[in-house]
CSV table of C-alpha atoms in Angstrom, one decimal:
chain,number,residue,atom,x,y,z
A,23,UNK,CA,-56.9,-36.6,-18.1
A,24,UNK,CA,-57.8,-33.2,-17.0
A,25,UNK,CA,-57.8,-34.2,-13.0
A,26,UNK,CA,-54.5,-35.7,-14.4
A,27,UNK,CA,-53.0,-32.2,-15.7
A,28,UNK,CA,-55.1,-30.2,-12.7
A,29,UNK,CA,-52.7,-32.4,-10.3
A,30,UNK,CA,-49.7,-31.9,-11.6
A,31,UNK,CA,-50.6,-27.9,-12.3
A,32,UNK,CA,-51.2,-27.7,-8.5
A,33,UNK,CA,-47.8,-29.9,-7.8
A,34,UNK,CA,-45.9,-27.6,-9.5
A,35,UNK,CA,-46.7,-24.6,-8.1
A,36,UNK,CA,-46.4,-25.9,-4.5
A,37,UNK,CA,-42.7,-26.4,-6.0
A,38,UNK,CA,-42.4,-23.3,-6.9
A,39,UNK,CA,-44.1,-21.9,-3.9
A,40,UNK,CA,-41.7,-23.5,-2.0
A,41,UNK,CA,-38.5,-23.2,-3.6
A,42,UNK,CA,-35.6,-20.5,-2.7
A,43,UNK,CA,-34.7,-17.9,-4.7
A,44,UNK,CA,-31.3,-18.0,-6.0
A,45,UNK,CA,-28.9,-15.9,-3.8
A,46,UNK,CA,-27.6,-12.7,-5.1
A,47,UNK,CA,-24.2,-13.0,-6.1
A,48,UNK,CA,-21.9,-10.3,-4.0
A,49,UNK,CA,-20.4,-7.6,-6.2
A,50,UNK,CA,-16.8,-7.7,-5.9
A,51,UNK,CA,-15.2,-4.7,-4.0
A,52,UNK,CA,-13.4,-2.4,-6.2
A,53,UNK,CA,-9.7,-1.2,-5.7
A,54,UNK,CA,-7.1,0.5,-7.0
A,55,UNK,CA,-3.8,0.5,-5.4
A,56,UNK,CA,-0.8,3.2,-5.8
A,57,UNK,CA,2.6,1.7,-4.5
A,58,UNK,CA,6.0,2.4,-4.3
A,59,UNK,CA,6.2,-1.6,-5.1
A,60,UNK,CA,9.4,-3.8,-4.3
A,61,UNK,CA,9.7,-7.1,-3.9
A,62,UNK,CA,6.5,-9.8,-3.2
A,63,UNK,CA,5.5,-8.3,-0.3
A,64,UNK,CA,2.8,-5.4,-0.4
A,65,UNK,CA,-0.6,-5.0,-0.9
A,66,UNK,CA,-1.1,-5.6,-4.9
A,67,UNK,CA,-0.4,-9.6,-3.9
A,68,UNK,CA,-2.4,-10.0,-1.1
A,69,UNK,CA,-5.7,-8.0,-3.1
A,70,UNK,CA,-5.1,-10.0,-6.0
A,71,UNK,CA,-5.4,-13.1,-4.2
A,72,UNK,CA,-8.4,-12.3,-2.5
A,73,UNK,CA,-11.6,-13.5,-3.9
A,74,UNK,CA,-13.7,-10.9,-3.3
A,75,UNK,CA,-11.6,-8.0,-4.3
A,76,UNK,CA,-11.2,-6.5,-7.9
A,77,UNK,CA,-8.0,-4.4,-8.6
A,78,UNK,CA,-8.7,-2.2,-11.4
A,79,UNK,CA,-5.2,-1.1,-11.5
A,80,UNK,CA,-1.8,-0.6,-9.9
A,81,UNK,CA,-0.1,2.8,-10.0
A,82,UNK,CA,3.8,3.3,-9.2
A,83,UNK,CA,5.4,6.2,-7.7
A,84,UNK,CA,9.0,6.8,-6.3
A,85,UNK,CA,9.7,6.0,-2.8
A,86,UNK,CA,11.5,3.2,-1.7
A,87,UNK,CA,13.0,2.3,-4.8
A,88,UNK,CA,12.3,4.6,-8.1
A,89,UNK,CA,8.9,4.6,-10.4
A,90,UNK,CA,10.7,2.8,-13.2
A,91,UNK,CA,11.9,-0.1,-10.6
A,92,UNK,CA,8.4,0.0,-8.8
A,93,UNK,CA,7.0,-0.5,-12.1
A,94,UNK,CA,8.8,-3.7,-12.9
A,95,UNK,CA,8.2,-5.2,-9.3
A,96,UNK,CA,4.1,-4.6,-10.2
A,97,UNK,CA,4.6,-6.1,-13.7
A,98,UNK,CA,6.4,-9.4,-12.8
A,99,UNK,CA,3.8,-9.7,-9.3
A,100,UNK,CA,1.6,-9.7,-12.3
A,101,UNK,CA,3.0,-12.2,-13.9
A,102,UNK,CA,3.9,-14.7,-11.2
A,103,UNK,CA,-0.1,-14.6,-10.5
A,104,UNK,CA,-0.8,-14.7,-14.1
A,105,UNK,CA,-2.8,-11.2,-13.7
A,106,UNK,CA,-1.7,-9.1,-16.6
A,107,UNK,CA,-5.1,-7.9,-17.4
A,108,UNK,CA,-4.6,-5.8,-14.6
A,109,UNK,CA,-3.5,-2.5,-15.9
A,110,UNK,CA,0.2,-0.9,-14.5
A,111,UNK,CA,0.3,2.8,-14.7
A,112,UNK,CA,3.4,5.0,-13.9
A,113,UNK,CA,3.1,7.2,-12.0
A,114,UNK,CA,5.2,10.1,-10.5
A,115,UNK,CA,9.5,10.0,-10.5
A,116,UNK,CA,10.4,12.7,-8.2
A,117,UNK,CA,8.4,14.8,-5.5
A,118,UNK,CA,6.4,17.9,-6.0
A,119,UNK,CA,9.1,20.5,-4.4
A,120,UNK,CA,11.2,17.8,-2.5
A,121,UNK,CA,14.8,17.0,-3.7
A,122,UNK,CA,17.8,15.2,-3.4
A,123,UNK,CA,19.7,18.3,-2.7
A,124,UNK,CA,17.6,19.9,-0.6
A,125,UNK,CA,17.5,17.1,2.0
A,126,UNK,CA,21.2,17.4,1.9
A,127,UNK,CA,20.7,20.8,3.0
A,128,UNK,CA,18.5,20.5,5.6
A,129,UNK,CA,20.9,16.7,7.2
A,130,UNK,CA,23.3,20.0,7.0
A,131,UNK,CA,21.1,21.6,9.4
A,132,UNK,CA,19.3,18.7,11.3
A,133,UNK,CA,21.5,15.5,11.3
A,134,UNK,CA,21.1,12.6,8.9
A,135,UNK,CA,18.1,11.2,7.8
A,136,UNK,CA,18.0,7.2,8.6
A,137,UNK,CA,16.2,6.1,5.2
A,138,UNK,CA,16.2,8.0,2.2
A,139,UNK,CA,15.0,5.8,-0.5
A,140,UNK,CA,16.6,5.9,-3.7
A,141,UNK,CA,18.3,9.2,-2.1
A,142,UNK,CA,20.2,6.9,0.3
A,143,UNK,CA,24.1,7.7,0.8
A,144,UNK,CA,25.1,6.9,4.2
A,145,UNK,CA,24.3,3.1,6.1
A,146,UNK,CA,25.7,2.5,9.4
A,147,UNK,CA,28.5,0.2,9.1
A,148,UNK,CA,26.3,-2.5,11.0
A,149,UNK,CA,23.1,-2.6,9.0
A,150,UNK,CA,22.2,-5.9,7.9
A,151,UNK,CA,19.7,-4.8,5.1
A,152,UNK,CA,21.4,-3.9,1.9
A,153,UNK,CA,22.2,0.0,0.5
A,154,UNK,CA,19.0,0.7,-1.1
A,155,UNK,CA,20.7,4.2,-2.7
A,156,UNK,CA,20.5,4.4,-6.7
A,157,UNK,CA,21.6,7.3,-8.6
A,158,UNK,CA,19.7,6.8,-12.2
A,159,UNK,CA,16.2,6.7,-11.7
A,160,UNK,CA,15.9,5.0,-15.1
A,161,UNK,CA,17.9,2.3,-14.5
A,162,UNK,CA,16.1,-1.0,-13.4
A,163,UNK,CA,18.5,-3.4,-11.6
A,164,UNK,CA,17.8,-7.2,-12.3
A,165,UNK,CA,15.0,-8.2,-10.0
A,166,UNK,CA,15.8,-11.3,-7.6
A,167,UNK,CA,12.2,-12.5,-8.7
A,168,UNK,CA,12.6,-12.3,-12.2
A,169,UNK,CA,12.7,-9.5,-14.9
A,170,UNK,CA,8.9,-8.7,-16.6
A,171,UNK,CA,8.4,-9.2,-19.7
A,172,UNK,CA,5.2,-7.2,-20.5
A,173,UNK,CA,5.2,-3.7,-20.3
A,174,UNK,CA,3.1,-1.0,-18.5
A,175,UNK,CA,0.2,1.4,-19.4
A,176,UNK,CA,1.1,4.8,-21.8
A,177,UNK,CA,-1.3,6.3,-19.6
A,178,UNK,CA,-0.5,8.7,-16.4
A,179,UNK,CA,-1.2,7.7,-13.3
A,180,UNK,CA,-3.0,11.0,-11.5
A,181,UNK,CA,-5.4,11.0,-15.3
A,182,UNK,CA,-5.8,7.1,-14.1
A,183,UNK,CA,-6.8,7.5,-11.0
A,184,UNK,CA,-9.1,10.7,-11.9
A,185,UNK,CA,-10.9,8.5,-14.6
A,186,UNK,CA,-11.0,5.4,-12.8
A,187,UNK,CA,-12.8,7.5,-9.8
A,188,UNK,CA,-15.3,9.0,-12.1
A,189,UNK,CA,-16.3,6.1,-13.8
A,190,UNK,CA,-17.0,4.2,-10.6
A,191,UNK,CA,-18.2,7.2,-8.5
A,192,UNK,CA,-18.3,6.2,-4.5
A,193,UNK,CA,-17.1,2.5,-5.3
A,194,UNK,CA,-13.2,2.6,-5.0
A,195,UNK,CA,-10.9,1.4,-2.4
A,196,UNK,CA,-7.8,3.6,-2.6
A,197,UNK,CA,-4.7,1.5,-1.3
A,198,UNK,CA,-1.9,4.5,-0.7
A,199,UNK,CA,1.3,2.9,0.3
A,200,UNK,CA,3.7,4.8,-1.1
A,201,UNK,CA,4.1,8.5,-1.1
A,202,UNK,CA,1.5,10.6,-2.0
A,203,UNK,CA,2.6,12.3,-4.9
A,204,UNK,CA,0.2,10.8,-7.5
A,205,UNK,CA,-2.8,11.1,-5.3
A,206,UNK,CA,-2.0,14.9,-5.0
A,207,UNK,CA,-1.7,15.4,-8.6
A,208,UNK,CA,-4.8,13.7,-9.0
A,209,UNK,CA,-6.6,16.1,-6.2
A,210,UNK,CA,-4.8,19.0,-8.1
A,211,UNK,CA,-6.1,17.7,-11.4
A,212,UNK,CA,-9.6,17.1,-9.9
A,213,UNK,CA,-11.3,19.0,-6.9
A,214,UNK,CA,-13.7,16.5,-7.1
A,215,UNK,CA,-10.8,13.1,-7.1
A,216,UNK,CA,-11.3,12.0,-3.3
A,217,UNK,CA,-15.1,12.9,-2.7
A,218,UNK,CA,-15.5,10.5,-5.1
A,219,UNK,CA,-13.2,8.1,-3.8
A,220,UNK,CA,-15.0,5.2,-0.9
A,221,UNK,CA,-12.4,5.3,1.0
A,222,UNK,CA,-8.8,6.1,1.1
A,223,UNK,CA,-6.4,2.9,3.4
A,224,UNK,CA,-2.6,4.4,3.6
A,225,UNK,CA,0.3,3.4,4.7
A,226,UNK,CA,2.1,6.5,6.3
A,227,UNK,CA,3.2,8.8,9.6
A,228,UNK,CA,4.3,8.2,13.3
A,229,UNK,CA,3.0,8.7,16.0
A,230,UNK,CA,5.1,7.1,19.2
A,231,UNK,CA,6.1,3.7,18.1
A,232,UNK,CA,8.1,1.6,20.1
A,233,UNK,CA,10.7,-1.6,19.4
A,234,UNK,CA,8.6,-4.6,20.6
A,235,UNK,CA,10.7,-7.5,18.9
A,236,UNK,CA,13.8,-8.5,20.0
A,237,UNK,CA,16.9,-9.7,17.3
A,238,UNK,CA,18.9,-7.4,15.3
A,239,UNK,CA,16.7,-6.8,12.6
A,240,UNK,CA,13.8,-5.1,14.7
A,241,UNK,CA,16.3,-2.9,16.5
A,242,UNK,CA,17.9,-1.5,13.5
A,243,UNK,CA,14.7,-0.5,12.2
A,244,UNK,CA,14.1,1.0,16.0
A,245,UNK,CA,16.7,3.2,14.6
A,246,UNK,CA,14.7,5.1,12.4
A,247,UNK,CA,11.6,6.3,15.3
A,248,UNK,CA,13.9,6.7,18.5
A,249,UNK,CA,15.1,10.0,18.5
A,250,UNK,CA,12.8,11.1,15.5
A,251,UNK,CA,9.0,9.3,16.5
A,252,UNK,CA,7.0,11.3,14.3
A,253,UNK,CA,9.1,10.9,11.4
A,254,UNK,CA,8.4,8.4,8.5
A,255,UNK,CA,9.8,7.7,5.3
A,256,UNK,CA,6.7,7.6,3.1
A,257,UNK,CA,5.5,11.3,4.3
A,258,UNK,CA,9.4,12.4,4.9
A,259,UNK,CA,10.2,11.4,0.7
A,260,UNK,CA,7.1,14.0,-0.4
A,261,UNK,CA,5.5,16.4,2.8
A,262,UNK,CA,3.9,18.6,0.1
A,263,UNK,CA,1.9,15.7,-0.9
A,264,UNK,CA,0.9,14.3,1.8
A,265,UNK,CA,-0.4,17.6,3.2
A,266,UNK,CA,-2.6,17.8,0.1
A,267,UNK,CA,-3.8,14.1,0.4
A,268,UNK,CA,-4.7,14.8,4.0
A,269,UNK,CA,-6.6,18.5,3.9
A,270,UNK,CA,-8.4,16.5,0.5
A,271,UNK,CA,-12.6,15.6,1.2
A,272,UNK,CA,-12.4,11.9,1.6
A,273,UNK,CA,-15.6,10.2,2.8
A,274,UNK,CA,-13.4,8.1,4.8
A,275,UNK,CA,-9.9,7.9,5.8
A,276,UNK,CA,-7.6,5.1,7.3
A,277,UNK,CA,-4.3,5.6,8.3
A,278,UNK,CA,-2.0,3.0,9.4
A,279,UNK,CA,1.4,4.4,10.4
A,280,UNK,CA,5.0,3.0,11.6
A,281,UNK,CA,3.2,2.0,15.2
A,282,UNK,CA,1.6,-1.5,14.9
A,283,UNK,CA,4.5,-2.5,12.5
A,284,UNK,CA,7.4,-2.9,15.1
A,285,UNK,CA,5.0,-6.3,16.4
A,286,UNK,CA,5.5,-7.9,13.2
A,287,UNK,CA,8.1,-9.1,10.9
A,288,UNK,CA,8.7,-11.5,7.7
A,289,UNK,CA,10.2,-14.5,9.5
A,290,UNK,CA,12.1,-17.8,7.9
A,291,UNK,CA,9.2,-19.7,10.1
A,292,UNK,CA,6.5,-17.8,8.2
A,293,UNK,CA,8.2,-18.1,4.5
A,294,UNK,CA,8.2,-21.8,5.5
A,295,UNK,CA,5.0,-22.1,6.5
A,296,UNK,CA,3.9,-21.4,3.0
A,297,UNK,CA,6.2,-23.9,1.8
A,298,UNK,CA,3.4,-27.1,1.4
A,299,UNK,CA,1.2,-25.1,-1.1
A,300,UNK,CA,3.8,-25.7,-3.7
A,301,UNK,CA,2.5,-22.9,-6.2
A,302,UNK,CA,5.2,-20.4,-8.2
A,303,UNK,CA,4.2,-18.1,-5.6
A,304,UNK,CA,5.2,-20.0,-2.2
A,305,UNK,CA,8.1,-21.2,-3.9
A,306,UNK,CA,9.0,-17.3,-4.9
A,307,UNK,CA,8.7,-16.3,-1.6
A,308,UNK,CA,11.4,-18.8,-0.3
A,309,UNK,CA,14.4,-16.6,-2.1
A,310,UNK,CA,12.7,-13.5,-3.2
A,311,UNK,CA,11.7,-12.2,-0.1
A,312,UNK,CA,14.5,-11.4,2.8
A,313,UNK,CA,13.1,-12.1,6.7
A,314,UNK,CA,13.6,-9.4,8.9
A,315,UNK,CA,11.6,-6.7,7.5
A,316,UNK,CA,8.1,-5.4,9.6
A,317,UNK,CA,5.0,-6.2,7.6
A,318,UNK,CA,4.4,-2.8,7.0
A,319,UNK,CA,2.1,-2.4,4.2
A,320,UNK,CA,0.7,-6.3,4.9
A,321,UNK,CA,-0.9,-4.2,7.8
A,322,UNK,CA,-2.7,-2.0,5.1
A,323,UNK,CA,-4.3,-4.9,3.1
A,324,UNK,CA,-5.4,-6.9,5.9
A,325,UNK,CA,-6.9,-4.6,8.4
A,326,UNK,CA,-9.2,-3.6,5.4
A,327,UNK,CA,-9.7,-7.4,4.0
A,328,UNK,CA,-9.9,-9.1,7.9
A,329,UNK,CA,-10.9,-6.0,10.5
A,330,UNK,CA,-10.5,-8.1,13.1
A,331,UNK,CA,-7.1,-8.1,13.1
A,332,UNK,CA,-7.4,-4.9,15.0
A,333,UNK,CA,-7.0,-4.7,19.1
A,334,UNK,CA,-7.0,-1.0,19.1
A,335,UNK,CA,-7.5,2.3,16.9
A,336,UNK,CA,-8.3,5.6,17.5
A,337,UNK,CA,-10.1,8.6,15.7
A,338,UNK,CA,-7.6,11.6,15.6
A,339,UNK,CA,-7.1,14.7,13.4
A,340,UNK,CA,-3.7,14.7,11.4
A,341,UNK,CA,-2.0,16.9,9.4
A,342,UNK,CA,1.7,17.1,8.0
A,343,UNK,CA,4.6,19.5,8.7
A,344,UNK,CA,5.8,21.1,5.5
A,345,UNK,CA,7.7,24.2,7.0
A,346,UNK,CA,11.6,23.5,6.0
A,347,UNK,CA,12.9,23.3,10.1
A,348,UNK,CA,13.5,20.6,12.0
A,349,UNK,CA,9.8,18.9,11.6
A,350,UNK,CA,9.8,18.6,8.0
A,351,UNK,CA,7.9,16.1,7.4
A,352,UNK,CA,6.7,15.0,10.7
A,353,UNK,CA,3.2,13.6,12.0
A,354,UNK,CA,1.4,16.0,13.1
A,355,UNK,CA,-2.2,15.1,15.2
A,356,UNK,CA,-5.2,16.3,17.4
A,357,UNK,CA,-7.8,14.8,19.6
A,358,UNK,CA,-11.2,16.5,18.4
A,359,UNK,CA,-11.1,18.9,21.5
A,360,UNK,CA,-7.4,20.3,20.6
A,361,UNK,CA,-7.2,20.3,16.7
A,362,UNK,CA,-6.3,24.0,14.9
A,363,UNK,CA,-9.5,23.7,12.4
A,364,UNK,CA,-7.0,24.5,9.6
A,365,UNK,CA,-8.7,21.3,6.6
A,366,UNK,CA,-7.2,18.8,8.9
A,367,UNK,CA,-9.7,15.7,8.4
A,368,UNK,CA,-10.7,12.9,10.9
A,369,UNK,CA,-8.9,9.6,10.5
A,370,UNK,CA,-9.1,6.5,11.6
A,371,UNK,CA,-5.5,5.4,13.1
A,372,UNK,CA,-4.9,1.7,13.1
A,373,UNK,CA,-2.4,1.6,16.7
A,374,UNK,CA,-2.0,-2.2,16.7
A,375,UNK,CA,-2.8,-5.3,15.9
A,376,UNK,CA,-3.2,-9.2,16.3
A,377,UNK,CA,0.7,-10.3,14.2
A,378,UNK,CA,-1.0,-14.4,14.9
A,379,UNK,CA,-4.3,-13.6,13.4
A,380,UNK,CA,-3.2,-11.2,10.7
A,381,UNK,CA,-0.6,-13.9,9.4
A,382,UNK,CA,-3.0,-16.8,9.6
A,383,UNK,CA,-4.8,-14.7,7.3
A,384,UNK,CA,-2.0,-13.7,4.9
A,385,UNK,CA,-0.6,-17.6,4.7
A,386,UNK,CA,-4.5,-18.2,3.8
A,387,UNK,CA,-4.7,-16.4,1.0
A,388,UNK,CA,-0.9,-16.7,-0.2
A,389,UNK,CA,-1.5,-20.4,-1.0
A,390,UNK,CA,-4.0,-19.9,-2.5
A,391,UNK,CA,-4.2,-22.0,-5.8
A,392,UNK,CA,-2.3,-19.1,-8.8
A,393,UNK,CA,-3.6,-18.4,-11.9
A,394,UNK,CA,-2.6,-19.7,-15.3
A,395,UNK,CA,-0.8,-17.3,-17.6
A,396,UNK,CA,-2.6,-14.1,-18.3
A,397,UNK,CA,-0.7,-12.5,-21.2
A,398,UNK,CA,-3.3,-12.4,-24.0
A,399,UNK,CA,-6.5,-11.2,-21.7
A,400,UNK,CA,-7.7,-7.8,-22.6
A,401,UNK,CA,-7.1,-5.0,-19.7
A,402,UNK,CA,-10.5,-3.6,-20.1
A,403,UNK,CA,-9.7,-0.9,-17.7
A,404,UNK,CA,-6.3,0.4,-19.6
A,405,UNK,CA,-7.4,3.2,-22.1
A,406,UNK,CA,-3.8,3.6,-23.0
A,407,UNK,CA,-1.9,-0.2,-22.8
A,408,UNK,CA,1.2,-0.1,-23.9
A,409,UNK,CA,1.0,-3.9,-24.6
């Protein structure tokens, strides 16, 4: 009995000696994404679908559309991926000195700007897109993919994004695609806010792009960058801001601007293409999404989620003009050998990229299998849900 229990001692332990440990299981990479939000398209969509990513949170700001309407697009993405444990925080309304009537002022001066946001009150009789202008920021016009019905965090989004930072020192992904007025508010509110940030991926600037598409659509948005190349909407709508965001210490910086856009666009072949996954999502995308449009903040997401994508970047200096001429606004930017030493910070500019490999990667993670319905989950990360 006792060789018995000797041999199956020693048969055990040449299991064990042999087996594998257990893998360790990867820590999902923290984000947080701030976003002038409208429609489908963005950032927030493509994050949330990705496996290996965690949002913490989505903050809104004015830009393209107003905070309040930016709010609702985040809350009924939420929704539609059955997601609304993931906190929406509002963010800033208007700019920190920029106004409606002091850009009419300076068209006065410097000719009409091309896009204006919710400030928008001139569209070339030819433009196929649809007049984006809207008086009332607190009105929120039906939304062609369905009106939320949960509502968004009591909370602040700059006192978000500070508390967010510090309770995950060094770990956060900051997703800027909209202007920066929150993020400046939150470096004004903290010193501390983007040392403590990972790293900071934005949408925003111009530097010399070109129309490479042919059609209508990508020659109207040619419009905004051919007599104007280093002006762009999201820097134009708050320069203050974005001078802040870029003189603030971030460990690292990313900085996709207008360039590698004008290669890309939402096509009807593309919205098809998602077509077979049959989820509320692909079928969403079929009328809530208009073709035409770059991919401009698509860039944003996937250049951080699939680096490949890239076929060339470049490490430059870059600041913002914030002196009321002509340049308001404008890109400014510096090889190392030619930049003023003035708290302009080294960035990595994203020139162009691979439109068949990024969207290979977007249609992956689009269809995707969606959630069920999230309503009742607790937002763990929300101090102040107004839920």
């Amino acid at each position: 009995m006792m060789a018995i229990w000797g041999a199956l001692a020693l048969a055990m332990a040449a299991q064990g000696a042999s087996a594998k440990p257990a893998a360790p299981v990867a820590a999902k990479r923290l984000v947080i994404v701030d976003d002038d939000m409208i429609g489908l398209n963005g950032v927030p969509l493509l994050l949330l679908q990705s496996p290996g990513v965690e949002v913490l949170g989505i903050t809104t700001t004015s830009g393209s559309v107003w905070r309040d309407t930016a709010t609702a697009y985040a809350l009924r993405t939420l929704e539609i991926l059955g997601r609304t444990d993931v906190p929406v925080v509002p963010g800033a309304t208007l700019p920190l000195l920029n106004s409606a009537e002091a850009t009419r002022r300076w068209e006065g001066l410097y000719g009409r700007l091309v896009f204006k946001g919710p400030w928008t009150d001139y569209w070339p009789g030819d433009t196929i897109q649809e007049h984006p202008g809207a008086g009332d920021p607190t009105r929120v016009p039906d939304l062609p993919i369905g009106n939320p019905t949960t509502k968004p965090s009591s909370e602040i989004a700059a006192a978000f994004l500070v508390r967010m930072v510090k309770a995950h020192p060094g770990e956060i992904t900051l997703f800027a695609t909209g202007p920066m007025t929150n993020i400046a508010i939150a470096q004004s509110l903290d010193p501390g806010f983007a040392a403590n940030v990972k790293e900071i991926v934005y949408m925003g600037g111009s530097l010399a792009p070109h129309q490479r598409l042919q059609g209508a659509s990508a020659e109207q948005f040619a419009r905004e960058f051919v007599n104007s190349p280093r002006r762009e909407f999201n820097i134009r709508w708050d320069p203050e801001a974005a001078r802040i965001m870029a003189h603030a210490p971030w460990r690292k910086i990313t900085m996709i601007p207008v360039d590698p856009s004008t290669g890309t666009q939402w096509t009807r072949a593309f919205l098809d293409s998602l077509k077979p996954a049959g989820t509320v999502l692909t079928d969403l995308f079929q009328t809530g999404l208009a073709p035409g449009f770059p991919m401009w903040d698509e860039i944003v997401a996937m250049v951080w989620l699939n680096p490949e994508i890239v076929t060339r970047d470049e490490t430059l200096w870059i600041d913002f003009e914030t002196s009321q001429t002509a340049a308001y606004g404008d890109t400014l930017s510096w090889t190392q050998a030619y930049r003023p030493h003035l708290g302009e910070q080294a960035q990595r500019v994203i020139l162009s990229v691979d439109r068949t490999k990024m969207e290979g990667a977007m249609a992956r993670l689009y269809m995707r299998p969606v959630r069920a319905s999230t309503n009742d989950r607790k937002r763990s990360t929300d101090a102040g849900a107004g839920r």
